[in-house]
XYZ file of C-alpha atoms in Angstrom:
496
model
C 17.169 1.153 -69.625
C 15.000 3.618 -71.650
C 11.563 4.696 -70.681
C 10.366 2.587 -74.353
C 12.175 -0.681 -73.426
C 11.161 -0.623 -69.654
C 6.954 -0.019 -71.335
C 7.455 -2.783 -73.970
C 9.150 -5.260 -70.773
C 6.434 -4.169 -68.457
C 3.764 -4.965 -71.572
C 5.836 -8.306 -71.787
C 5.552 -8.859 -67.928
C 1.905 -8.494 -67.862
C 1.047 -10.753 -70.803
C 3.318 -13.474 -69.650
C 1.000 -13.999 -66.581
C 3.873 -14.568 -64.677
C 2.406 -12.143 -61.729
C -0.198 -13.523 -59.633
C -1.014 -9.728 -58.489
C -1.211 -8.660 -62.075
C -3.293 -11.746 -63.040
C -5.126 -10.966 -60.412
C -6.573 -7.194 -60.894
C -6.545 -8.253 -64.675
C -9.406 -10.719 -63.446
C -10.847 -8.064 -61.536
C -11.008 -5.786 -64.560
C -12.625 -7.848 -66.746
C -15.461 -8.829 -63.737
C -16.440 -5.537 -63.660
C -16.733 -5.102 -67.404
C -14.061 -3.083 -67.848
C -12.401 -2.153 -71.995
C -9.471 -3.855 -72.512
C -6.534 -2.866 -74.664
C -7.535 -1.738 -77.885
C -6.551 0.820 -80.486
C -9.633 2.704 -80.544
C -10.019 3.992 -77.041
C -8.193 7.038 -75.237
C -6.646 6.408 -72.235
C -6.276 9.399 -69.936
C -4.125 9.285 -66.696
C -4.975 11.550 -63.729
C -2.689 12.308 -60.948
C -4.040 13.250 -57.651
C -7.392 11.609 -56.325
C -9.307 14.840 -54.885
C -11.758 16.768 -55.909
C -9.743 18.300 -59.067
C -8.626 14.581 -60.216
C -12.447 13.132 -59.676
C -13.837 16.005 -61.507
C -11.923 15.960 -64.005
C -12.573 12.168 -64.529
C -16.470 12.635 -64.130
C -16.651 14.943 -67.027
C -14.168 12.716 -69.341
C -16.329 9.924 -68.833
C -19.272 11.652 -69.310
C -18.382 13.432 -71.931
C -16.913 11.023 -74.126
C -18.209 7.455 -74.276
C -14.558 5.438 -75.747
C -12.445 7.182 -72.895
C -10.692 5.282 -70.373
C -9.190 7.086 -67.076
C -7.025 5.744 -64.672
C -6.414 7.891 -61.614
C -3.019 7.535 -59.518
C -2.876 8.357 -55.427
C 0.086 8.717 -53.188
C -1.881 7.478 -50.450
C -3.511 4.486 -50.283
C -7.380 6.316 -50.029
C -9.044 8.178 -52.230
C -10.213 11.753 -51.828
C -7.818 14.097 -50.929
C -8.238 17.396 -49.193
C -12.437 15.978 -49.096
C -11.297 13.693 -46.116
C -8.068 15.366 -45.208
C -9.076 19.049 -45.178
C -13.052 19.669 -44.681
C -13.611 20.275 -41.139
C -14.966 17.307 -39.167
C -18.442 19.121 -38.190
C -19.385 19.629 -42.005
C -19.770 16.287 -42.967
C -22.743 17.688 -45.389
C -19.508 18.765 -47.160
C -18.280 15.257 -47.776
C -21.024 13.769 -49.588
C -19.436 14.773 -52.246
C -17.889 11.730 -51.386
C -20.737 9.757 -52.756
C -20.658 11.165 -56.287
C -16.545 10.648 -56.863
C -17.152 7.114 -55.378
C -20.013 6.578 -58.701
C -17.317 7.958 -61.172
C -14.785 5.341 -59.714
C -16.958 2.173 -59.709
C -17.338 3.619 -63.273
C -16.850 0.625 -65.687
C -14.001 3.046 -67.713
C -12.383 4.498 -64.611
C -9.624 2.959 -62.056
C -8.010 4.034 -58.979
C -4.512 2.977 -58.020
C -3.328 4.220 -54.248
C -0.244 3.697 -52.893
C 1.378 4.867 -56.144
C 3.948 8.263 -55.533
C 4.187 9.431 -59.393
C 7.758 11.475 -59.005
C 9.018 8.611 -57.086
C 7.507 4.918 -58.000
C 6.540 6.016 -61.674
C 7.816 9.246 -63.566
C 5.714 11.821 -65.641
C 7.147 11.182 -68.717
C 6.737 6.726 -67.997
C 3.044 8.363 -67.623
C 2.793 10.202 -71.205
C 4.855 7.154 -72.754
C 1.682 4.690 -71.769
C -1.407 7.112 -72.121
C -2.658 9.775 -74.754
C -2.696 12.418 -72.021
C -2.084 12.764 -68.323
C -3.650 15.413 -65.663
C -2.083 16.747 -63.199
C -4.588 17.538 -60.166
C -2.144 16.770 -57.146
C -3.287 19.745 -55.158
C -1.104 22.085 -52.968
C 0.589 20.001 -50.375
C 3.227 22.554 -49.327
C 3.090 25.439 -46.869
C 3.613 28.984 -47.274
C 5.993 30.373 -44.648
C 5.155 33.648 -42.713
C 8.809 34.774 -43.191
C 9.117 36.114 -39.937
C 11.865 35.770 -37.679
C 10.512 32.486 -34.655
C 8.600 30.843 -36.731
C 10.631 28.002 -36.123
C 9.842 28.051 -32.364
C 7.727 24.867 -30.533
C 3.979 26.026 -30.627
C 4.235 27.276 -34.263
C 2.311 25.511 -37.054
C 0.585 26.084 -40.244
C -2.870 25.606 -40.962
C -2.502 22.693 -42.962
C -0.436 20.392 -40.937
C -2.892 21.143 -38.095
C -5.729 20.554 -40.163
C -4.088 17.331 -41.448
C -3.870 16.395 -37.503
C -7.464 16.485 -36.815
C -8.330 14.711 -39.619
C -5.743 12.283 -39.890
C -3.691 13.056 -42.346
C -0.768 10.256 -42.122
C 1.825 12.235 -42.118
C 0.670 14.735 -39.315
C 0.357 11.823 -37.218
C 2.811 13.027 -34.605
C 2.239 16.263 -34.783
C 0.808 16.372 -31.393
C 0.599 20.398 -31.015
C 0.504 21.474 -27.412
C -2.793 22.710 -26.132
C -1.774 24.061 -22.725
C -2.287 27.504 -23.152
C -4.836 30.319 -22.702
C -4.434 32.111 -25.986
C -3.929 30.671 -29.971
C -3.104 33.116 -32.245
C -4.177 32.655 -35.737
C -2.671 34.484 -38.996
C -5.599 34.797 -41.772
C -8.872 34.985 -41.632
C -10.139 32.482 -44.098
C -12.621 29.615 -43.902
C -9.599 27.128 -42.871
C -8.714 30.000 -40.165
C -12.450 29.800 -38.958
C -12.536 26.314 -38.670
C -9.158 26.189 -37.147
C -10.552 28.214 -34.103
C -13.928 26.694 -34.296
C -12.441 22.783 -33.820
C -10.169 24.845 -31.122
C -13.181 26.310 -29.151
C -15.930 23.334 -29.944
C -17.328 21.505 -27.021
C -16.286 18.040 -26.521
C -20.177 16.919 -26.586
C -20.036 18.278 -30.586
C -16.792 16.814 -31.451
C -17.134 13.313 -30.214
C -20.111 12.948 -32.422
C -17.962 13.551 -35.735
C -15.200 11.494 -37.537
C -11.790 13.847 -35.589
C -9.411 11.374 -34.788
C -9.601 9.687 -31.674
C -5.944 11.426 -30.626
C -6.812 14.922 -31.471
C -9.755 14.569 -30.053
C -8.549 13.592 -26.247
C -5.927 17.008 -26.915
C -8.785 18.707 -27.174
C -10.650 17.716 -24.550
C -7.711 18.630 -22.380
C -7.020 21.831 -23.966
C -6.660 24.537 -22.036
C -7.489 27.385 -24.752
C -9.989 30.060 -23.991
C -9.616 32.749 -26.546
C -8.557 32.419 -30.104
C -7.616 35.479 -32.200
C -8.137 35.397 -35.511
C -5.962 38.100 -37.132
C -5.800 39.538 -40.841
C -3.567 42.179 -42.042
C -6.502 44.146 -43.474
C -10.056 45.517 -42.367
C -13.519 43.895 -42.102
C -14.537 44.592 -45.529
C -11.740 42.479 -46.704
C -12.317 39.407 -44.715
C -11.723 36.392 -46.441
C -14.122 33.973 -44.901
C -17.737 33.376 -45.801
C -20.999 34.222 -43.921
C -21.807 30.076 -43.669
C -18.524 29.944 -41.167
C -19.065 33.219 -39.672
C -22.416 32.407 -38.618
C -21.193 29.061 -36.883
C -18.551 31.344 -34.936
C -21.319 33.392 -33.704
C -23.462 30.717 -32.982
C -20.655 28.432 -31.281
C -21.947 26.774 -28.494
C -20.191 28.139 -24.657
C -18.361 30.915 -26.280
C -18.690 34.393 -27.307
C -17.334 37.203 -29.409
C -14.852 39.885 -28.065
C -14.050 42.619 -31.466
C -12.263 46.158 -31.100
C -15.606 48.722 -31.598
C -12.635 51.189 -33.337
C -12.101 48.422 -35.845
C -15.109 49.010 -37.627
C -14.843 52.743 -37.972
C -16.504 54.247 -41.594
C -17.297 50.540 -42.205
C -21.226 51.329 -42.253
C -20.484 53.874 -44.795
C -18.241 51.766 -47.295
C -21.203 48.984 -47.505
C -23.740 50.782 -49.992
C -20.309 50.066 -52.554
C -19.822 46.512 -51.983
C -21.751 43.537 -53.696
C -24.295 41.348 -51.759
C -22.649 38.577 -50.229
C -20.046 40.558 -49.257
C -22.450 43.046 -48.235
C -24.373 40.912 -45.599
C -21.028 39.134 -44.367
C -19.550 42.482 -43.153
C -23.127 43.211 -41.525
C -23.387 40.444 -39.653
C -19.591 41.302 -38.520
C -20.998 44.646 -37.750
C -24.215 43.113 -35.693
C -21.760 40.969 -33.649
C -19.068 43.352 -33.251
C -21.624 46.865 -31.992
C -25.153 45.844 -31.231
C -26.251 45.281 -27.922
C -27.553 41.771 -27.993
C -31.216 41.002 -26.667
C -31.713 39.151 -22.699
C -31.481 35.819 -24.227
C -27.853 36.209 -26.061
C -26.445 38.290 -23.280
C -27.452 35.779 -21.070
C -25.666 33.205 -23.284
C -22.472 35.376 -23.666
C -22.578 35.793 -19.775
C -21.961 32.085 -19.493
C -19.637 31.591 -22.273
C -16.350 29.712 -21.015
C -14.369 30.808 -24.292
C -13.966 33.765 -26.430
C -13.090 34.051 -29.728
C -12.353 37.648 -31.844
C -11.120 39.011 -35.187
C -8.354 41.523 -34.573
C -8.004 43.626 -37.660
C -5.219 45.715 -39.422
C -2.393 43.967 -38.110
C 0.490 41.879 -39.712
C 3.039 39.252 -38.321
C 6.690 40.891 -37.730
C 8.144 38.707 -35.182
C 6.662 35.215 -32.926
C 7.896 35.772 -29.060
C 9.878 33.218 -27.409
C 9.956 32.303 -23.450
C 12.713 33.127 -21.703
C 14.259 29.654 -22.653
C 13.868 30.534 -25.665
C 12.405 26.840 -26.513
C 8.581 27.832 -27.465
C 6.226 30.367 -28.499
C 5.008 33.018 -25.600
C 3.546 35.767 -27.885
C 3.519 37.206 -30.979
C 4.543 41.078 -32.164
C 2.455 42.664 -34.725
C 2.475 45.449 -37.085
C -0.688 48.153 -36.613
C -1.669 48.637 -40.683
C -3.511 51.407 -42.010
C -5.453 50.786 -45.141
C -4.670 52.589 -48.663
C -7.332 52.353 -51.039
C -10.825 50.890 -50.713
C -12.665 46.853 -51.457
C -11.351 44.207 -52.137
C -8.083 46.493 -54.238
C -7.351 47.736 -50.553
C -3.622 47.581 -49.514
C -2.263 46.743 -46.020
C 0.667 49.830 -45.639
C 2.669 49.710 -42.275
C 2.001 52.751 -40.133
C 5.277 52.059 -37.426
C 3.490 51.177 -34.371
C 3.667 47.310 -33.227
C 1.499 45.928 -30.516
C 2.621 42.641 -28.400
C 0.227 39.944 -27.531
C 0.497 36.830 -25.441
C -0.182 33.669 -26.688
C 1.650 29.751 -26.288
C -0.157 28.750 -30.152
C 0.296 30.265 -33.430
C -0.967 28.868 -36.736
C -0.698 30.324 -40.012
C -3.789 30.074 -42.527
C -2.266 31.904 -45.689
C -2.297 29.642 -48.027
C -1.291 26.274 -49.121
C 1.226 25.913 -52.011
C 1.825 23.789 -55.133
C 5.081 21.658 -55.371
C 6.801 20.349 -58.285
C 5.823 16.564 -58.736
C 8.743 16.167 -61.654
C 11.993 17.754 -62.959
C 10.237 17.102 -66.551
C 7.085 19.165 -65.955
C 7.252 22.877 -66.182
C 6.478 25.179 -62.492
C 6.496 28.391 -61.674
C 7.824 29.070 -58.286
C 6.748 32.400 -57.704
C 3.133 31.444 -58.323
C 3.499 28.019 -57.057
C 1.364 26.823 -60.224
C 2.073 24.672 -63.405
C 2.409 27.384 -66.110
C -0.691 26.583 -67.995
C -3.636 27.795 -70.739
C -6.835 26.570 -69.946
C -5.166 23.722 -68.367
C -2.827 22.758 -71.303
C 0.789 22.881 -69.666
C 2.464 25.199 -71.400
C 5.454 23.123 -73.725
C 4.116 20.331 -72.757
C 2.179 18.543 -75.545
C -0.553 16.109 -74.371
C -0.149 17.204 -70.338
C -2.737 19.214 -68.378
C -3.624 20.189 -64.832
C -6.371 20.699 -63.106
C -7.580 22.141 -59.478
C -5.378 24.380 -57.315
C -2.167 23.199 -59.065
C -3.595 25.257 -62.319
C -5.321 28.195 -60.616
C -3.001 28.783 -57.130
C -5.296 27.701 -53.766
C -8.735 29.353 -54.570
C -12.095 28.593 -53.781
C -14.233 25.766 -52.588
C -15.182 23.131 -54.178
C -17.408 24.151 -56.011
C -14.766 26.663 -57.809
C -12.748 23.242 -58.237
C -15.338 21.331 -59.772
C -16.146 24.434 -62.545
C -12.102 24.828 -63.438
C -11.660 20.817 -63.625
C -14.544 20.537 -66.273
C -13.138 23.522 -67.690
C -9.780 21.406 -68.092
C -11.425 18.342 -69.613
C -13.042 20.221 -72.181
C -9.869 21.474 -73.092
C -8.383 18.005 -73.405
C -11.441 16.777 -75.460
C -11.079 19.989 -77.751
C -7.389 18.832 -78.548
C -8.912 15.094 -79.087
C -11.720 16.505 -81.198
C -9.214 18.718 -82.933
C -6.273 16.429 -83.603
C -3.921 18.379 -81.859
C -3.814 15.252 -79.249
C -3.283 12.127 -81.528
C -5.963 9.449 -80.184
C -5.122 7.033 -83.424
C -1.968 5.223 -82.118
C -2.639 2.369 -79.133
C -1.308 3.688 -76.076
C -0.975 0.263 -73.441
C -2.437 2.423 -70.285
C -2.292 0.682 -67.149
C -1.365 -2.125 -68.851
C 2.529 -1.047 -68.626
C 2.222 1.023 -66.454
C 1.188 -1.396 -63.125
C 3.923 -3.723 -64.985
C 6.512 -1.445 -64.293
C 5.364 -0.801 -60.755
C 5.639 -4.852 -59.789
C 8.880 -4.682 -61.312
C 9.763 -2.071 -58.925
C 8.197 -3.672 -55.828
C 5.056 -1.300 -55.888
C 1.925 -2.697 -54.867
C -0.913 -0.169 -56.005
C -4.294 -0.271 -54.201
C -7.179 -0.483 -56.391
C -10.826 1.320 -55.458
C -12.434 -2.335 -54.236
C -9.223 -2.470 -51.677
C -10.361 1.336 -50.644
C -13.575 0.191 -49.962
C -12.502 -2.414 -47.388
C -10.666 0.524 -45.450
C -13.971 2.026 -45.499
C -15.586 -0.620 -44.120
C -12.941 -1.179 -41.131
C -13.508 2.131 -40.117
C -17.162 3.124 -40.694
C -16.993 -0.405 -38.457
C -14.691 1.297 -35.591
C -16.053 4.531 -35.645
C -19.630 2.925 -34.971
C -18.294 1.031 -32.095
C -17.818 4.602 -30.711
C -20.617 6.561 -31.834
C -18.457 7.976 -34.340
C -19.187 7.980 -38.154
C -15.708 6.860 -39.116
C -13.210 6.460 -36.783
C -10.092 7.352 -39.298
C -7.010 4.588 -39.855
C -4.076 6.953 -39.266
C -0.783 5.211 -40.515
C 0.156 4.077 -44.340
C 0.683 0.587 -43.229
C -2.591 -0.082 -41.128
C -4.169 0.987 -44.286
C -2.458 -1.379 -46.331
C -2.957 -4.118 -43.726
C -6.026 -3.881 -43.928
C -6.212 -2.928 -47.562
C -4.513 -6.569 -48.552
C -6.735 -8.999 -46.207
């Protein structure tokens, strides 16, 4: 059947009544005030609920007072890499939370969960049923390290280990083993500092936060004692922030072990570099060479755990045991630096250097996938090939978030390029280039089609009763949420 006859059956679906689900959210639509069908008002689709996808709605509703957005989730919550990848001790992070939850409960905004566009509903059923869809599905893919063991138990990127702590459904089992001395971490990013900082926290901290109740009884088992945090170049290209520096140095029961030769001509490269990068690299350079006073030397004394940046060195090869089942070290390259800031360039010098470890996690990067054969990607940049977020040969698609721009910045940088992306699609409605005239049905078809197809999509009121289930659990604990960690307990509890 064509994408036009399955819309105008799924328009005939939902007007017959015939679905009591339909009927249902219908009813719950009109409660809350919400526009129905009519000819005069835009209907924008965004795919991906995080930070990109609620931006981007904020600024379309705000901007434009006929608009109607409807934003569609994989999962059956709302939020993205907000719950899924800020680490569990910044909750002041997540009140962003707050905000996206205002723009939701917005009387011309919808959320549907538990809808997999690629899968349950294509792009181009999308475009058929709205004036213009966004694409802000974020960068769910992992970059490899391309080195020879990465394959090996004991091996695991950043995100999937992230997405363990914080419950991330499908990092549910990923259960990483916590029995050694020494974790090895590639990058030095914030997600690389708050990697080893969840590693090296003490229990006292963590059992206070919203870490699921699994990861959290690993890590109170752990045996880990030192974390390395490596980066192929020096310190005045570290890619962190002085916010999660400070809580390294500041990390209760642990202190800081860096190679003095590290930091060589460093002092003398600062006067060149701009302020926040300047005091970053000098509070590297206080940790790393001054002698502290009596009170932090007697804190160090005590410390139970060390962790240290290990500079100018690059992955070649991750060490098996002799079983050759699981990692037992990792060899890396000794770089020398060519050129100077942030332009420098890591260049091999020959040496290697061995070091023992029974962890390794990569924090390089997260990646873009393609979401549909119909939508242009570029593979070597991992992006949707786009101008100002118009998809390039794409007429009335956009994107938005690290799917436009690569993974960059917090969120902050997020919020700026997903306003930047609305404007763009208001411009073309302003403009004429994106034709607003002709009625497009919207949801309308679109959750028609999904019943057809045995998809039950869960709307933001069904959300907040997943909230409430676990803001009620985690309480019982003395825990702010205590996180529901399969698909189907969420939809449980979603559908009472």
């Amino acid at each position: 059947m064509s994408g036009h006859k399955l819309l105008f059956s799924g328009l005939k679906l939902w007007t017959s009544g015939r679905s009591s689900w339909i009927s249902r959210l219908n009813d719950g639509i009109n409660e809350r005030g919400k526009a129905s069908f009519s000819s005069c008002s835009p209907k924008v689709c965004i795919v991906g609920s995080g930070p990109a996808g609620f931006y981007t709605a904020q600024h379309l509703i705000k901007a434009r007072q006929d608009v109607q957005v409807d934003i569609f989730e994989r999962l059956p919550i709302p939020f993205g890499l907000v719950r899924f990848g800020v680490a569990p001790d910044h909750p002041e992070v997540k009140n962003v939370i707050n905000t996206f939850t205002q723009t939701a409960k917005h009387s011309r905004c919808s959320f549907y969960g538990n809808v997999n566009v690629g899968k349950d509903v294509s792009v181009k059923e999308l475009q058929q049923a709205y004036h213009a869809v966004v694409l802000s599905y974020g960068a769910e893919g992992n970059r490899s390290i391309g080195v020879p063991g990465e394959d090996l138990a004991g091996v695991y990127s950043a995100k999937d280990f992230v997405g363990w702590y914080n419950g991330l459904p499908n990092c549910r089992e990923l259960c990483p083993d916590l029995s050694c001395e020494t974790a090895v971490i590639l990058g030095q990013g914030n997600v690389a500092l708050d990697v080893a900082r969840i590693l090296l926290s003490p229990f006292d901290i963590l059992k206070k936060t919203d870490i699921t109740q699994p990861a959290l009884e690993a890590l109170a088992e752990s045996q880990i004692r030192r974390v390395l945090i490596v980066g192929r170049r020096g310190p005045i290209q570290v890619a962190c922030t002085i916010k999660e520096l400070r809580e390294m140095v500041n990390l209760p029961d642990t202190r800081p072990e860096m190679v003095a030769a590290d930091f060589e001509g460093v002092t003398e490269a600062l006067k060149d570099v701009p302020r926040p990068r300047k005091r970053l690299t000098e509070l590297m350079l206080k940790t790393a060479l001054e002698i502290p006073g009596e009170k932090e030397q007697e804190r160090r004394a005590k410390a139970s755990r060390i962790w240290a940046f290990r500079f100018f060195r690059s992955p070649v090869e991750i060490l098996a045991d002799l079983e050759h089942n699981r990692t037992a070290g990792i060899r890396l390259a000794i770089n020398r630096l060519e050129g100077s800031g942030e332009g420098a360039r890591a260049v091999l010098t020959g040496e290697v250097e061995d070091v023992s470890c029974g962890l390794v996690i990569s924090s390089i990067g997260y990646k873009s996938l393609p979401i549909d054969p119909s939508v242009p990607f570029d593979s070597s940049k991992a992006i949707v090939p786009n101008n100002l977020g118009r998809v390039q040969q794409a007429a009335g698609l956009y994107c938005s978030g690290w799917l436009k721009t690569g993974p960059t910045g917090v969120i902050a940088t997020t919020m700026n390029n997903s306003f930047d992306t609305a404007r763009s699609l208001m411009e073309d409605m302003d403009s004429g280039t994106l034709d607003v005239s002709v009625a497009k049905p919207g949801s309308q078809s679109i959750c028609a089609l999904l019943e057809k197809r045995g998809v039950k999509p869960v709307v933001f009121s069904d959300w907040e009763k997943i909230d409430s289930e676990e803001t009620r659990r985690g309480e019982a604990i003395g825990k702010p949420r205590e996180k529901l960690l399969t698909v189907e307990e969420m939809l449980q509890v979603a559908r009472k």
